[in-house]
XYZ file of C-alpha atoms in Angstrom:
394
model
C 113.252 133.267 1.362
C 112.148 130.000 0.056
C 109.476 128.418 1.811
C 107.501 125.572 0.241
C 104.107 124.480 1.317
C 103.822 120.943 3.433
C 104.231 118.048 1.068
C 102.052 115.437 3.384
C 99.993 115.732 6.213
C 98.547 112.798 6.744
C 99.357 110.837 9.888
C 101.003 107.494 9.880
C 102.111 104.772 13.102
C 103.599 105.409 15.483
C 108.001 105.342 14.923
C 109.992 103.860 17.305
C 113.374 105.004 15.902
C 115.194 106.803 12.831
C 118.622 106.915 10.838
C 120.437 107.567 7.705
C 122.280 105.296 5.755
C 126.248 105.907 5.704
C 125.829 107.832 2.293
C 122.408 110.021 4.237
C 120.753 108.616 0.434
C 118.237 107.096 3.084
C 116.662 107.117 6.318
C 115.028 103.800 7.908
C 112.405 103.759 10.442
C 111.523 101.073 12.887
C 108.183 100.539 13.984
C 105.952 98.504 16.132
C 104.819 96.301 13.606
C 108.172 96.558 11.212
C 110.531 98.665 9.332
C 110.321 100.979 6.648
C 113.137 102.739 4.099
C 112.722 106.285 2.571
C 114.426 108.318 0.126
C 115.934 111.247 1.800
C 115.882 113.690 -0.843
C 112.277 113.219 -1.051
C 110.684 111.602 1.971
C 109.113 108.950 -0.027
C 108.941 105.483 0.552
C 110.904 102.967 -1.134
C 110.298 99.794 1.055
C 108.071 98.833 3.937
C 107.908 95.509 5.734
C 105.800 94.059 8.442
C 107.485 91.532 10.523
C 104.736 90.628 13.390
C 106.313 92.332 16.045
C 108.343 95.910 17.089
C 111.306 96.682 15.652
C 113.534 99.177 17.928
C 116.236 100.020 16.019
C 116.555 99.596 12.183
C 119.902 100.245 10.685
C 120.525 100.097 6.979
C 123.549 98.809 5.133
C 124.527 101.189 2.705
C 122.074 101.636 -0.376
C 122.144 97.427 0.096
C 118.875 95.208 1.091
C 120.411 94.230 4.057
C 119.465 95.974 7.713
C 120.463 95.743 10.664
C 117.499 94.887 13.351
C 117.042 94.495 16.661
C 113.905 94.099 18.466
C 111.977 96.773 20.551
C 108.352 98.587 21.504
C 105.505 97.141 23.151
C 105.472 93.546 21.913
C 109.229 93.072 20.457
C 109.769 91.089 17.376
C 113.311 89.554 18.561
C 114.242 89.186 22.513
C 113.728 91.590 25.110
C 113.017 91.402 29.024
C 110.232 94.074 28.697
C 107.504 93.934 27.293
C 103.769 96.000 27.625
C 100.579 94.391 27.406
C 98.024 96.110 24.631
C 95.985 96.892 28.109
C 98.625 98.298 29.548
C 100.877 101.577 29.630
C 103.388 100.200 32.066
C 106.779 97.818 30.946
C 106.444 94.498 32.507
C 109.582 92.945 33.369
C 108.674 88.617 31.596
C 112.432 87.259 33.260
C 115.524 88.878 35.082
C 117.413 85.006 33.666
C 118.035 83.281 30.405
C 117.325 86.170 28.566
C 119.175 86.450 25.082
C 119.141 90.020 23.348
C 120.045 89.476 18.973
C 120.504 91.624 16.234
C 119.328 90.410 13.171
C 120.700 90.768 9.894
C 117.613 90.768 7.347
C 118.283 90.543 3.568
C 115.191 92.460 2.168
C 115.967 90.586 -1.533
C 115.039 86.889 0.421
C 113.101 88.715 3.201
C 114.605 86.153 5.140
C 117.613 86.601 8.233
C 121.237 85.608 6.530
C 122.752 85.529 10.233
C 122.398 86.964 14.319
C 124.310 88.161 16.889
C 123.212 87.525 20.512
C 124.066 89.438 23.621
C 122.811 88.877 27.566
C 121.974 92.300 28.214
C 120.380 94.934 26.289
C 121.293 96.050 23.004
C 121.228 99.840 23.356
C 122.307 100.320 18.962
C 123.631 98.980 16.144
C 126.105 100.688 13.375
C 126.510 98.437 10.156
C 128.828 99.052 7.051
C 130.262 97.022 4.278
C 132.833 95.434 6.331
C 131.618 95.560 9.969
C 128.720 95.956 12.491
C 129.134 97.958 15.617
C 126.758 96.787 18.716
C 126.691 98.863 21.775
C 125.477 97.686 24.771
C 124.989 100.145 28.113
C 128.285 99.821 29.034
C 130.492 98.027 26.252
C 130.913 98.382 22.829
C 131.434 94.825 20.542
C 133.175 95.736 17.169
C 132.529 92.798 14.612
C 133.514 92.125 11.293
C 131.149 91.535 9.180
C 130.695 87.497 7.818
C 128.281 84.431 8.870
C 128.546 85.221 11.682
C 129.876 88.382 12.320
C 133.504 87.431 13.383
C 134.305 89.791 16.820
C 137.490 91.985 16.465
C 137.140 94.145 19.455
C 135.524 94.773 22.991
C 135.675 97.484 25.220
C 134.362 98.569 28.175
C 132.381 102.170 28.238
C 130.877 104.400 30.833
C 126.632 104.022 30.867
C 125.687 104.722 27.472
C 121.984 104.232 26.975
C 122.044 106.939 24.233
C 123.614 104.095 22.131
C 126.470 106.656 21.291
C 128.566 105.711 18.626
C 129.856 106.700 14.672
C 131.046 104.924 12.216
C 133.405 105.817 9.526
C 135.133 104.989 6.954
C 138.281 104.122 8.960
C 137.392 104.549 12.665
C 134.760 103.961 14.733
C 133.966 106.864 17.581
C 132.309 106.431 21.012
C 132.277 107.154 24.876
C 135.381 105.581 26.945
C 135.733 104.061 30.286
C 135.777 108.202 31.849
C 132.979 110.606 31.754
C 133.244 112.818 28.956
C 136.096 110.652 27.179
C 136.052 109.507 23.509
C 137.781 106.765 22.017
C 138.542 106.117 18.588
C 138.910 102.735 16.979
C 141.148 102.618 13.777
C 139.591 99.840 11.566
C 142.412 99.274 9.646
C 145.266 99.284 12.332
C 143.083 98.163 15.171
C 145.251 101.481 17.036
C 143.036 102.965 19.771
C 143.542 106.887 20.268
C 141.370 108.621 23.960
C 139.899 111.638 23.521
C 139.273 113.318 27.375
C 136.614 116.125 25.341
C 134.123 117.186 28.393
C 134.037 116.985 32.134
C 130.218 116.216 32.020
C 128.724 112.848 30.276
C 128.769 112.818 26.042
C 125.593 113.370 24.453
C 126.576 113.388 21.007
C 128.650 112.677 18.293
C 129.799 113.205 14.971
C 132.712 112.229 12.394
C 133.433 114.264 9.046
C 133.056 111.823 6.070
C 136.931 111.859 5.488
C 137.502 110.891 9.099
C 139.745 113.704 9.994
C 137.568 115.512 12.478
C 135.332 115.097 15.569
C 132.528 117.039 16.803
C 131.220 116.339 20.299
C 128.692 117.660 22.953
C 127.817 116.938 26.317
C 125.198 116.505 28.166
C 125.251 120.299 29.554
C 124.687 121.443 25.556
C 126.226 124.841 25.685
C 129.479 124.199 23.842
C 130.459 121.432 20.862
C 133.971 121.179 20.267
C 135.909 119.966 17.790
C 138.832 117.764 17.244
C 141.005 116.451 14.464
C 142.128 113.106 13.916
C 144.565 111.267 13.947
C 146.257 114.089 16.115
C 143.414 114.080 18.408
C 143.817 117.997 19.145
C 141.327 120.580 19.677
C 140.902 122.542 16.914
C 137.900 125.208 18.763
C 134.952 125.367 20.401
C 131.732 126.569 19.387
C 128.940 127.705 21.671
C 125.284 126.702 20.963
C 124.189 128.721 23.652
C 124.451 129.829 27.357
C 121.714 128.274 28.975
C 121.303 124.402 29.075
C 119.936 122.372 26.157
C 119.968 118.651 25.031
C 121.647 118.380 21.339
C 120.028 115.928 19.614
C 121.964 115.428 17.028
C 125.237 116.894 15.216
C 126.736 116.759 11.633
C 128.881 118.102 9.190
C 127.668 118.670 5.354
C 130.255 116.825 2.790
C 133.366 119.093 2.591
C 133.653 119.557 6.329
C 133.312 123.342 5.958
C 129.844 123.609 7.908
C 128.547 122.035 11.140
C 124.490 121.443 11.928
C 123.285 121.320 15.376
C 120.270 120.101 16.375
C 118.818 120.698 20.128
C 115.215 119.941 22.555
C 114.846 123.717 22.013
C 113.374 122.548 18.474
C 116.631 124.864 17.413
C 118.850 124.046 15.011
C 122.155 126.429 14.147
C 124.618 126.122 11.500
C 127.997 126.859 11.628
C 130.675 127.855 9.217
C 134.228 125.611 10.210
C 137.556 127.759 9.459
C 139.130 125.528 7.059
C 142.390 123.828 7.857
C 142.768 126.485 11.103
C 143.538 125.473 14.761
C 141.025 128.765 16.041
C 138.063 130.297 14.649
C 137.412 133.106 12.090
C 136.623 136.127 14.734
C 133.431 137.359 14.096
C 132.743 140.765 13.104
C 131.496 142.672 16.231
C 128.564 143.638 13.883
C 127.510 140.074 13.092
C 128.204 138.637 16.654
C 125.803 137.912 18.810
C 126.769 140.479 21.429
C 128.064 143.286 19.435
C 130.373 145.295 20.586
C 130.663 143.232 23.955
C 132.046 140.708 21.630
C 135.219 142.533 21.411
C 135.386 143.511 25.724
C 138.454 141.959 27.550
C 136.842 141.438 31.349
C 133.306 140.181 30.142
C 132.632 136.039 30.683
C 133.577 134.121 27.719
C 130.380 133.957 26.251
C 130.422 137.173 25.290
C 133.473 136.712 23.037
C 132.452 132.951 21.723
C 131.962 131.624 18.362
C 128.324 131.367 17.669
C 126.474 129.803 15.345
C 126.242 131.814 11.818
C 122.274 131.385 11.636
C 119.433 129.471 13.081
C 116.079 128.472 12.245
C 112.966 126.491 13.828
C 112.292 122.762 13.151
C 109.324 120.825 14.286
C 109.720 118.202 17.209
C 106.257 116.912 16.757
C 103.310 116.537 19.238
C 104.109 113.675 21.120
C 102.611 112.378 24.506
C 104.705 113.103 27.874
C 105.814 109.888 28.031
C 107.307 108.982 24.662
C 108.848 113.151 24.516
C 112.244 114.067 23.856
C 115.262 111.646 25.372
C 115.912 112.566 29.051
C 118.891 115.160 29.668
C 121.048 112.771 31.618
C 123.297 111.009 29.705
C 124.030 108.669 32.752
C 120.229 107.488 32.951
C 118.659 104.021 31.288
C 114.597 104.281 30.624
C 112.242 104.165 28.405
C 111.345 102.122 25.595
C 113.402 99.208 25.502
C 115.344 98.355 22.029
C 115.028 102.206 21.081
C 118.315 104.522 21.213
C 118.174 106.744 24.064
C 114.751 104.817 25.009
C 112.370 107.375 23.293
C 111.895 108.688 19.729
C 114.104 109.446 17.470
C 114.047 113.200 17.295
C 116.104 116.142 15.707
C 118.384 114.102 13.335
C 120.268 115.631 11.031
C 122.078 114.238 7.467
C 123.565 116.472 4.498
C 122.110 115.602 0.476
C 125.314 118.027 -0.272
C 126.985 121.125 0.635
C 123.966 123.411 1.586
C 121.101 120.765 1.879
C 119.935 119.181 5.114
C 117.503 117.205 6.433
C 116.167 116.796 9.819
C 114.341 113.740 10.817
C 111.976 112.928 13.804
C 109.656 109.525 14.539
C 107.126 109.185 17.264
C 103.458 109.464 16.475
C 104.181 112.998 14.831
C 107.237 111.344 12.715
C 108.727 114.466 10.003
C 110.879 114.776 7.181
C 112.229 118.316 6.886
C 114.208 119.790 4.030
C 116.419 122.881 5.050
C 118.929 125.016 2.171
C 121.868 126.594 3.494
C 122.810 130.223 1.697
C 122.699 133.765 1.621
C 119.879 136.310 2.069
C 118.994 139.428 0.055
C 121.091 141.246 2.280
C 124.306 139.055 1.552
C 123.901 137.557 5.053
C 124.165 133.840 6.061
C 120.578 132.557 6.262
C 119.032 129.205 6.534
C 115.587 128.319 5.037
C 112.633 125.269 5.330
C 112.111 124.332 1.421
C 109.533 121.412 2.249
C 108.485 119.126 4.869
C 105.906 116.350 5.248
C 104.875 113.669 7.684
C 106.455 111.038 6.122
C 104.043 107.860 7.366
C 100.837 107.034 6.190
């Protein structure tokens, strides 16, 4: 195995929030004094800017100077209703009335905002891409195209959503419906709407292959993703993570759509190989199952026959205090850290450089970059490996 020494150790601010760029090239980082943009390959900073107040949520615009912002932390640079005094560890609610929540978009080239969006209730994320922003709120989702201003095309109502759930692609833009455990897809082309009904229990995450054809979700009970293709909107399988409760932080699929990463609180993450172009799962051979033999048993529970993941490995959550820890299990609950997806730290976040490299991406006040390869032991057997890491503020 491969295993590089750290890169960085030295400790930066604290990071309110993290995500990739549509193309994963980058990963932005909001913080309470500002934003910063890194190079995902590396972990290196390209950009940093200090704005005079928190930024929540930073999201960038392709490999553009243009981001997405919207305000957040303890003393928010745009709107919020909450804010906490530098004496203080407790939110203070400044006005239940006349309170307007924006996303700004910031053009890094003039350093200056080119145009805003404002909402009356809280802005829970933000998706951006050449031709349109996506703004969820708790329990609606505003699809805009993108212009000065941002021109609204859609609206729609969701289930509570303070995860800020949503993905946009190319062509369609993915997130929770008006049910529990529903998904609906928004063509952005044909303005079509296709429902998903993918778990009994409340989403918890999402993820679209980069040609749009395919769906991964989780819910919020984290023992099973499953898959679905698009436009048909059937299931193509399930794959089981585990059999005991977990939170998945985050999911994706590397370019081709031929393996899945799966991030969880357990500081796990698993990688699994997708059957290509199959409606059911390569079986396993009983030797390389997780059960063995009992894999192959006809009267044993189902988890004994499942697909599991192909390997696994350890990634670091970071030290964080209790209070700013990994996002709370319920998908149905709003708290925390207003402006902020999910209302705590970014944590577990995965992106693809190519076919067998992937990153995994945390903020808080222990805020990692972590380089993983994707391959084959000595022994000819699937294996995953850590090639670097650092600590990527300072």
């Amino acid at each position: 195995m491969n295993t590089r020494p750290v890169l960085d150790s030295d400790k930066g601010p604290f990071a309110l929030s993290a995500s990739f760029n549509a193309e994963g090239s980058c990963f932005s980082v909001a913080l309470e004094s500002g934003f910063r943009v890194f190079s995902s390959k590396t972990g290196d900073e390209k950009l940093a800017r200090e704005v005079g107040g928190g930024i929540g949520c930073a999201e960038m615009l392709s490999t553009t100077r243009y981001l997405a912002l919207v305000g957040g932390g303890k003393q928010p640079k745009f709107p919020q209703n909450k804010v906490c005094p530098e004496d203080s560890l407790k939110w203070q609610i400044i006005s239940h009335t006349d309170i307007t929540y924006e996303v700004q978009i910031w053009n890094d080239a003039t350093q200056q905002i080119t145009t805003s969006v404002e909402f009356n209730t809280p802005i829970q994320r933000v998706r951006v891409s050449q031709t349109h922003l996506i703004v969820v709120l708790l329990n609606n989702v505003g699809i805009y195209r993108m212009g000065r201003p941002p021109e609204k095309v859609a609206d729609y109502e969701t289930v509570n959503n303070p995860f800020g759930l949503c993905e946009l692609g190319k062509t369609i833009v993915a997130f929770p419906g008006r049910a529990v455990g529903q998904v609906k897809l928004f063509d952005l082309n044909t303005h079509n709407v296709s429902i998903i009904p993918a778990h009994e229990s409340p989403l918890r995450a999402l993820s679209l292959s980069k040609d749009c054809d395919m769906l991964a979700t989780a819910s919020e009970a984290g023992t099973l993703i499953r898959l679905w293709s698009f436009p048909a909107c059937t299931k193509l399988f399930e794959l089981r993570r585990g059999v005991d409760p977990a939170v998945i932080l985050s999911l994706a699929f590397n370019p081709s759509a031929t393996t899945l990463a799966v991030t969880s609180d357990k500081s796990t993450m698993h990688i699994f190989d997708l059957p290509a172009a199959q409606s059911t799962p390569v079986p396993q051979a009983s030797e390389d199952h997780k059960w063995k033999l009992l894999s192959k048993l006809p009267l044993l529970p189902r988890q004994f026959s499942d697909t599991y993941s192909n390997c696994s490995i350890k990634f670091e959550m970071g030290d964080e205090p209790p209070s700013f820890g990994p996002a709370a299990r319920s998908a149905t609950l709003q708290a925390g850290i207003p402006g902020v997806p999910g209302g705590r730290p970014t944590k577990g976040l995965l992106s693809w450089l190519d076919d067998t490299t992937v990153l995994v991406v945390g903020a808080g006040q222990d805020a990692r970059w972590e380089k993983f390869v994707v391959g084959f032991d000595e022994a000819g057997k699937r294996a995953v490996w850590r090639e670097g890491w650092r600590r990527y503020l300072h």
